[in-house]
XYZ file of C-alpha atoms in Angstrom:
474
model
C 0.000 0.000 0.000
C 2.666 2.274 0.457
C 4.720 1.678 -2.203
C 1.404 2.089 -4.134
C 0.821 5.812 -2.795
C 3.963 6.745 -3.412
C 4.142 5.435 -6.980
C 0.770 7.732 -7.498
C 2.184 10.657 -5.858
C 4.724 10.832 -8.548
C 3.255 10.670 -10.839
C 0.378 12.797 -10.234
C 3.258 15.333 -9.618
C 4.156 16.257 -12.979
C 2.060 16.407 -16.199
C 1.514 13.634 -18.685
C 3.544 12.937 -21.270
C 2.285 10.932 -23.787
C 4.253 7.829 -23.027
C 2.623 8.116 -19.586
C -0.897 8.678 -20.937
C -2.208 5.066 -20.012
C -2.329 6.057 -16.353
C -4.489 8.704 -17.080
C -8.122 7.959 -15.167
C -10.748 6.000 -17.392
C -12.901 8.885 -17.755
C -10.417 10.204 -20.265
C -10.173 7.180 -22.368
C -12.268 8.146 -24.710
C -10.976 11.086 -26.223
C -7.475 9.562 -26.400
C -8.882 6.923 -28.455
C -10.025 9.650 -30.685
C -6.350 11.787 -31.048
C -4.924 8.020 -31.205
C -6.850 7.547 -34.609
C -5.480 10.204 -36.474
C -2.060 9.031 -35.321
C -1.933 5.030 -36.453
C -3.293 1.983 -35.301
C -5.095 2.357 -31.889
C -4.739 -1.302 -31.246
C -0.762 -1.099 -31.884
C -0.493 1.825 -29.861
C -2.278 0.664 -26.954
C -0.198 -2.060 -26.710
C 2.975 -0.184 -27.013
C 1.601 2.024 -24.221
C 0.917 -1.091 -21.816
C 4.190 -2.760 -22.607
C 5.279 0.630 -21.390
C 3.502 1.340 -18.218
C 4.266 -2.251 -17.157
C 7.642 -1.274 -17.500
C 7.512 2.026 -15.568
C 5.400 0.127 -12.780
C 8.167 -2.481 -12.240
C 11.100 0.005 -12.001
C 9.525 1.929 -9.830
C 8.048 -1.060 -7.648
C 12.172 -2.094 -7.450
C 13.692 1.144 -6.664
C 10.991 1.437 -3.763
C 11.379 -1.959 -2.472
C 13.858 -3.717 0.100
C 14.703 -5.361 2.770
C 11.320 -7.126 3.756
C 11.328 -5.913 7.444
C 8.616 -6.836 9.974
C 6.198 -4.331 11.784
C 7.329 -1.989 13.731
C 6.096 -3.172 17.569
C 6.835 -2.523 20.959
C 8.572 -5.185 22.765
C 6.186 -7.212 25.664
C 7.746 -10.532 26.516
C 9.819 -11.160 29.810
C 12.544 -13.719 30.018
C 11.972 -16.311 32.998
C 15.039 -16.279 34.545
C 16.319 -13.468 37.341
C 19.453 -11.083 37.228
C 17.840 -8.929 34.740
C 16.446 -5.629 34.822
C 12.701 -5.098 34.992
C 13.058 -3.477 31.232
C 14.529 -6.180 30.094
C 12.712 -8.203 27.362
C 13.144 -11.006 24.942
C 11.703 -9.712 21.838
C 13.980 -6.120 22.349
C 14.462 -6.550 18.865
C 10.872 -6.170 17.269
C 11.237 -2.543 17.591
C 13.538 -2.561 14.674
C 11.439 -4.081 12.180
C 13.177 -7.619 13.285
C 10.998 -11.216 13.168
C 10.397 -12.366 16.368
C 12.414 -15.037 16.493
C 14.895 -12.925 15.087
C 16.416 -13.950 11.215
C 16.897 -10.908 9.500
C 20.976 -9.942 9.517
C 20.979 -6.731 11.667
C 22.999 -5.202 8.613
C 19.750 -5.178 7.151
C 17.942 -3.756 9.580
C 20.148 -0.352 9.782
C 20.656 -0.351 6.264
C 21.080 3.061 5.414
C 21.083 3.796 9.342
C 23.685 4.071 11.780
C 23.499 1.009 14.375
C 22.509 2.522 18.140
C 24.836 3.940 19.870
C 26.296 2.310 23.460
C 25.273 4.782 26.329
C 27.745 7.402 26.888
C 29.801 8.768 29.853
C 31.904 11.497 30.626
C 35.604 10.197 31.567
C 35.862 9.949 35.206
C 38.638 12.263 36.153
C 37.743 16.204 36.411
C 41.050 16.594 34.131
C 39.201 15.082 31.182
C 36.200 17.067 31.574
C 37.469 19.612 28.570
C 37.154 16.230 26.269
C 33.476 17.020 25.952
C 33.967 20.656 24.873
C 37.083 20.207 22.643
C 36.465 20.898 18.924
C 39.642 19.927 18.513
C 39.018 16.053 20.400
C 35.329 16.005 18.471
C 37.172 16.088 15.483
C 39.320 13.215 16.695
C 36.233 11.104 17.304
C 34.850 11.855 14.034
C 37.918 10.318 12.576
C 37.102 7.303 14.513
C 33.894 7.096 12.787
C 34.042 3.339 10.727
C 35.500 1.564 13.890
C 32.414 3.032 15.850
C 30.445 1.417 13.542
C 31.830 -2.050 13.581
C 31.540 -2.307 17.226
C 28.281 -1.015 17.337
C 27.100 -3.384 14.647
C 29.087 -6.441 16.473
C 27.164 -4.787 20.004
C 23.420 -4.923 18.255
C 24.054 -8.149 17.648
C 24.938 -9.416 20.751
C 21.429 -7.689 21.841
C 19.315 -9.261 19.528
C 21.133 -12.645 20.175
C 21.095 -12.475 24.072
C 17.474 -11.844 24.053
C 16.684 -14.206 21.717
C 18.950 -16.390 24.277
C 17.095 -15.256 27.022
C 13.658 -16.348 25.418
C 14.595 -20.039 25.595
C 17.066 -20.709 28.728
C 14.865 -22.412 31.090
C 15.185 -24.930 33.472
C 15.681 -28.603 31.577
C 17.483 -27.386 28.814
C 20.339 -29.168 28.164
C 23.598 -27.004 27.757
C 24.677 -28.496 24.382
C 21.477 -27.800 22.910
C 21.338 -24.004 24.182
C 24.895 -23.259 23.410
C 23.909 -24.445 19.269
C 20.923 -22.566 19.387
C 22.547 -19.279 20.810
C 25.802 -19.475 18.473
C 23.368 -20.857 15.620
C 21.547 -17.369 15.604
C 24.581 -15.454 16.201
C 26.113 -16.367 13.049
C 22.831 -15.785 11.738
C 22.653 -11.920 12.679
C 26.098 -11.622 11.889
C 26.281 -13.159 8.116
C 29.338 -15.232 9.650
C 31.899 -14.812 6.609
C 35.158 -16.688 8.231
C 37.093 -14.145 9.510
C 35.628 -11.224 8.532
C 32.930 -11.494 10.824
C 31.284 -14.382 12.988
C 31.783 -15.567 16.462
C 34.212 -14.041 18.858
C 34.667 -17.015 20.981
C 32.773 -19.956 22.443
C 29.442 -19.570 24.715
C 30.662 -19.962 28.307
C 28.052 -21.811 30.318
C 30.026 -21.977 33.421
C 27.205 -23.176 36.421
C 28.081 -22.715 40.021
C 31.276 -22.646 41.352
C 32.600 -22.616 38.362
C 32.944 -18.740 37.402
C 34.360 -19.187 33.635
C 36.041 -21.353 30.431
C 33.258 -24.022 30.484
C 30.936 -24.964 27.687
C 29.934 -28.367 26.975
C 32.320 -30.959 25.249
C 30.748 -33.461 22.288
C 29.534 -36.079 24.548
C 28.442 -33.647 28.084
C 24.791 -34.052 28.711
C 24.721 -31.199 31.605
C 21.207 -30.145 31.930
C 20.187 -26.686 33.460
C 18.604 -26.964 37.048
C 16.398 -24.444 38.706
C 18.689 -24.122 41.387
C 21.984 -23.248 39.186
C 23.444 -19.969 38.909
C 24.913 -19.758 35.012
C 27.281 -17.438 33.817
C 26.467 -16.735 30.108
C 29.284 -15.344 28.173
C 30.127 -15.110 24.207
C 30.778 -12.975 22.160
C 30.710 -11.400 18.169
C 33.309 -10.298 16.043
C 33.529 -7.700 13.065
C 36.658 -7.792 10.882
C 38.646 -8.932 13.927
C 37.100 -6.157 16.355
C 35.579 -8.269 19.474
C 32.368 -6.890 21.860
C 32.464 -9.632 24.934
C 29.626 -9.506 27.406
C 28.167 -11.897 29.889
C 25.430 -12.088 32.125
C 24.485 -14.381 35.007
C 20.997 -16.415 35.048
C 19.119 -17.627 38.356
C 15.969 -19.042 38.923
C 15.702 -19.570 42.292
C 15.394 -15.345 44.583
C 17.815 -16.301 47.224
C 20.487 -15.777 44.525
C 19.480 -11.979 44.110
C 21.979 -10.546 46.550
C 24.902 -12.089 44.551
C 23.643 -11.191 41.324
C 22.961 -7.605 42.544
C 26.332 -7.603 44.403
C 28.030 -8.592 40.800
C 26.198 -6.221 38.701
C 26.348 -2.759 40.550
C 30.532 -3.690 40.790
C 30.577 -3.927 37.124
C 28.736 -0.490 36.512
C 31.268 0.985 39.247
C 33.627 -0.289 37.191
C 32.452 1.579 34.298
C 32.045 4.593 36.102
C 35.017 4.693 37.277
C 37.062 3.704 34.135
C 38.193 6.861 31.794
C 40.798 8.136 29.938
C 44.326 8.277 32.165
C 42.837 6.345 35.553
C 44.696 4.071 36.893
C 43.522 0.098 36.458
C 44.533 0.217 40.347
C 42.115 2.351 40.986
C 38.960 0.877 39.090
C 39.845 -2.707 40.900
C 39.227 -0.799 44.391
C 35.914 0.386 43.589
C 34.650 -2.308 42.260
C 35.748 -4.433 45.380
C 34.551 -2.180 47.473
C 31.084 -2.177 46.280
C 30.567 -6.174 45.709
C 31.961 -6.748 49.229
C 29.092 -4.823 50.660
C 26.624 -7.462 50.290
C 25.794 -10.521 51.804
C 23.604 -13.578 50.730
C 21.993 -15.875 53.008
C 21.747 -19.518 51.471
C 20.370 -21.971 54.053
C 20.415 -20.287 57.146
C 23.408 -19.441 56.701
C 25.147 -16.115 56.009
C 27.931 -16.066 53.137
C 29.800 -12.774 52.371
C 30.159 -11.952 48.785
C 33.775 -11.970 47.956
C 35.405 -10.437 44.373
C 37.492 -13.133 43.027
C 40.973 -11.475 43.107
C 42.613 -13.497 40.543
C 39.556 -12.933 38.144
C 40.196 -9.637 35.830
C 38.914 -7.728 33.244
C 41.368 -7.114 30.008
C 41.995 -4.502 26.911
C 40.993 -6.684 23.823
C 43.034 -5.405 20.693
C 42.047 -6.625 16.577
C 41.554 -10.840 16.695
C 42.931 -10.378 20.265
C 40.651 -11.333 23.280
C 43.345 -10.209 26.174
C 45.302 -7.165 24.367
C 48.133 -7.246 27.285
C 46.203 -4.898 29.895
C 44.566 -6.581 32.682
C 41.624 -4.401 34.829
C 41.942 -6.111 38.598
C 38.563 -6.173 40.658
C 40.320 -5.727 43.863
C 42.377 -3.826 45.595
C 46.105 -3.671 44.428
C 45.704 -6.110 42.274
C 48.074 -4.620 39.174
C 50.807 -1.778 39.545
C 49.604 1.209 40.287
C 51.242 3.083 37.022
C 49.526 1.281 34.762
C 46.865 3.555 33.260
C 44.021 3.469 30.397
C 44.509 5.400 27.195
C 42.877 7.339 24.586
C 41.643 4.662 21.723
C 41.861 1.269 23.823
C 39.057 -0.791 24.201
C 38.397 -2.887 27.528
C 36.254 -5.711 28.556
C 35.098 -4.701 32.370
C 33.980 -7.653 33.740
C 33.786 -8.440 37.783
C 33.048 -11.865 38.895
C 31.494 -12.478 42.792
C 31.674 -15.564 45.246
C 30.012 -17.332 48.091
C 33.499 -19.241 48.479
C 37.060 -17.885 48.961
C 37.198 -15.972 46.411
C 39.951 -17.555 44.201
C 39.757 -19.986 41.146
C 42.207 -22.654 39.768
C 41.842 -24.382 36.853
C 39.969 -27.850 36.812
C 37.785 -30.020 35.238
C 38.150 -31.418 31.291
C 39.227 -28.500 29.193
C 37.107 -27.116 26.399
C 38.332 -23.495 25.315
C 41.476 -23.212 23.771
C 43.164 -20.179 21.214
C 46.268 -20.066 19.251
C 49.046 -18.065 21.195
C 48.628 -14.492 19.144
C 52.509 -14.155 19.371
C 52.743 -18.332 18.355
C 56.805 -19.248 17.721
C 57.206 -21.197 14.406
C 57.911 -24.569 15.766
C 58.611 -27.571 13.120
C 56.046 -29.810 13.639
C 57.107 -33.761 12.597
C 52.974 -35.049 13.241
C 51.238 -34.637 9.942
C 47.941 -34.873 12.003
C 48.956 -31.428 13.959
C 50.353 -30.212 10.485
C 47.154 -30.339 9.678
C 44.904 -29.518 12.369
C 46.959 -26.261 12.551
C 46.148 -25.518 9.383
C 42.476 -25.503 9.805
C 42.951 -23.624 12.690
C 44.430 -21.004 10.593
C 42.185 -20.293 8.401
C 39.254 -21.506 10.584
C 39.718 -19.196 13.584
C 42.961 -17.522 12.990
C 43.767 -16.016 16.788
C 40.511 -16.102 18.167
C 39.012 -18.932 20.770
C 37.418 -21.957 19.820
C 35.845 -25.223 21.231
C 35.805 -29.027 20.336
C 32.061 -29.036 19.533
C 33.358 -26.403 16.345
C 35.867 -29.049 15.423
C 33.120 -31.707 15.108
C 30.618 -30.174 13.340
C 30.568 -30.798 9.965
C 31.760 -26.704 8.770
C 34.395 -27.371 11.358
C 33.800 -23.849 12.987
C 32.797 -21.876 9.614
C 30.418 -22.940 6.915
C 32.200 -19.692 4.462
C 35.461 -21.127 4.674
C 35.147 -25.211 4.913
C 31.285 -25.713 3.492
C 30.414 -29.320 4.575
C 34.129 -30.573 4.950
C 35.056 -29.230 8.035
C 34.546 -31.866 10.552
C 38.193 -32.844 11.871
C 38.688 -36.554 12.821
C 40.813 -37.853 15.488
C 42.135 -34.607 16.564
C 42.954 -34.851 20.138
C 46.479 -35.990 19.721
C 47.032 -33.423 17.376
C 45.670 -30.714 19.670
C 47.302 -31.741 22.590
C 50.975 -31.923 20.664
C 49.915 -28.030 19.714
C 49.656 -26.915 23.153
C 52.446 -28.808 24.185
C 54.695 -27.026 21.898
C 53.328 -23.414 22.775
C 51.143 -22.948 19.623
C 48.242 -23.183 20.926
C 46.711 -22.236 24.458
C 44.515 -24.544 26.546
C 41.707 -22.582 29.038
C 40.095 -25.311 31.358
C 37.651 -23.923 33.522
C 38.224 -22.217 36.785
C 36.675 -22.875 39.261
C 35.920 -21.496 43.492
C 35.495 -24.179 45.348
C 32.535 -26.590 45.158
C 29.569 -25.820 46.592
C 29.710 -22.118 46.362
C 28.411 -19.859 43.970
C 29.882 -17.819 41.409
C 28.103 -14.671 39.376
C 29.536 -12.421 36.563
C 28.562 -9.348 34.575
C 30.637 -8.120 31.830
C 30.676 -5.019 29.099
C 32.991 -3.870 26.514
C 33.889 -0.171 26.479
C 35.288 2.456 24.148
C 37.851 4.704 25.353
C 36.923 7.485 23.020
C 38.110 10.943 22.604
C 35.445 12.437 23.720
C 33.873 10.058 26.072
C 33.596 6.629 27.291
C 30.975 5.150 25.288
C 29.171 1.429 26.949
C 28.921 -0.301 23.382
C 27.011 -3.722 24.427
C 24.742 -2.147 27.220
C 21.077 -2.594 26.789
C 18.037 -2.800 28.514
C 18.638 -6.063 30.074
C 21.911 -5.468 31.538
């Protein structure tokens, strides 16, 4: 219908020509018939004219058309699980003109558009105040302008994924089956393309007292239980640029406290962060604030605890920890270790009911190729070529045995339906052994406890520090 009034309006706009006569009303048929006589052949020129207008109808039909978008609506639906905010909802994306489930690329959707902004601060210290004044430092963030963009695409798509996510994590889900459906849609949204764009590192399912590194191997059955606390944590990349955020899901209340505890020390983290503060500094405050709260599990009272040897991290191009590591308690880096103009951080803080430290444990699942690998000669043809797949596959960024099993082998762009790798495990193990690649088993508190974690990715920008993956959930 629109397309249809707009069509009219433009025509209606300008006077008739005679190639544009047969969209004249009916009333006037008639007398063209009659100036058509003198002319030649009615019956040739009427045809002429309708081959004509058919023509004009279709080009103009195509130059207004598009991207089929759905309607316009205002989200309603509420995710089941807790640790959200109360504006939090699982079809956030229907506002944009995306299906609900989502399946339109979000390139699509803000095509034409500039993808939403993150929310902005001001830096934290008063000597960066002038940054939001500067012409001078607004130019410099101008320049700035096509990275902005590839986060903030990579950041709408961890939205509409997460909600989706949060739509269908339930109790009685088995892990396996959510972690395929979540990284399923993300490569959806995305248009995964290999490298160029797709996933920036397995889904981390971690559940309890485990606070990180675990998703489910081929083979681990783990089902979701009411009474787990779940740290969900992946993330999307855009030519090699990485947005990681994580959330924690409860079902059961007496889990709010640590949630709550975990959340406001991740926003004091943000609030504190800024151009020239010291990482020292931000690790404080966000101590300070989780160890304020208590949760009571049992009849008994448990003291939330930051874990110390848990950080946040700069993440650099196809780089998940850039070298800079944000502590969440007190003196946990040197003190003259400051952020900088252009850098990009992960701030994420991660809480306990136990002691507050993690080793590793458990069967290993993540693992990434060192980013500064040495060239060792390999004399296994099996890691020869598991290496190479890894390669071209993932390059420097994480990955997961369930990628190397399914049949794309991690990326249906680059290896189609001939991706599955066989046998591997020797292979993989003689990589890490030789420093190539990196294993990451899970870490864990001690069992019994519970663990929660919040994480966003921030811009250090010129002018401001700008939230890119915060939303209404989180």
């Amino acid at each position: 219908f629109v397309e249809s009034m707009g069509l009219e309006k433009e025509i209606n706009g300008t006077e008739p020509t005679k190639k544009e006569e047969g969209l004249e009303d009916p009333e006037e048929d008639d007398d063209e018939d009659e100036e058509e006589e003198g002319e030649g052949d009615p019956a040739e020129g009427g045809t002429s004219k309708k081959k004509k207008r058919k023509k004009r109808k279709k080009r103009k039909k195509k130059k207004g058309g598009g991207v089929a978008l759905g309607p316009v609506k205002e989200p309603t639906l509420k995710p089941p699980s807790r640790g959200l905010k109360e504006t939090a909802f699982t079809d956030y994306f229907v506002q944009y003109g995306q299906t609900d489930p989502p399946t339109l690329p979000v390139e699509q959707l803000f095509r034409g558009k500039e993808f939403p902004k993150g929310e902005e601060q001001p830096h934290a210290l008063e000597s960066q105040l002038y940054r939001q004044t500067s012409e001078e430092v607004r130019a410099m963030d101008r320049l700035q302008v096509d990275l902005y963009s590839k986060i903030r695409h990579a950041s709408e798509v961890h939205r509409q994924v997460r909600s989706y996510a949060q739509s269908f994590i339930k109790p009685g889900i088995k892990l396996a089956d959510m972690c395929q459906r979540l990284e399923n849609k993300n490569r959806e949204l995305v248009v995964e393309h290999g490298l160029d764009r797709g996933i920036g590192f397995p889904t981390g399912c971690s559940l309890n007292h485990v606070a990180a590194h675990y998703t489910p191997n081929p083979g681990d059955d783990t089902v979701l239980q009411h009474d787990d606390v779940m740290k969900v944590d992946f993330g999307v990349q855009i030519e090699g640029r990485i947005v990681d955020c994580a959330w924690t899901v409860c079902f059961n209340p007496r889990y709010d406290p640590l949630l709550e505890a975990v959340r406001e020390a991740t926003d004091m983290g943000i609030r504190t962060a800024g151009i020239d503060v010291r990482l020292s500094d931000i690790g404080e405050a966000i101590q300070e604030v989780m160890e304020s709260y208590e949760v009571e599990l049992d009849g008994k009272t448990y003291p939330v605890k930051a874990i110390r040897n848990l950080n946040g991290h700069s993440i650099g191009p196809y780089q998940i920890h850039a070298g800079k590591s944000v502590p969440i308690v007190k003196g946990g880096c040197e003190t003259s270790i400051k952020m900088e103009e252009g850098e990009i951080y992960a701030i994420e803080t991660f809480g306990s009911t136990g002691r507050g430290y993690v080793v590793e444990d458990m069967e290993c699942s993540h693992y990434m190729k060192n980013f500064d690998a040495p060239h060792v000669p390999l004399r296994m043809q099996s890691s020869k070529k598991l290496l190479a797949h890894i390669n071209k596959t993932f390059g420097t960024l994480a990955f997961c045995r369930r990628w190397l099993e399914r049949e794309d082998g991690g990326s249906a762009t680059i290896n189609g339906t001939n991706g599955r790798q066989q046998k591997y495990m020797g292979a993989l193990k003689n990589l890490c052994d030789v420093g190539i690649v990196q294993p990451y088993p899970p870490l864990c508190d001690v069992k019994g406890c519970y663990t929660a974690q919040y994480e966003h990715t921030i811009i250090m920008r010129p002018m401001c520090k700008e939230v890119v993956s915060r939303g209404d959930d989180y």
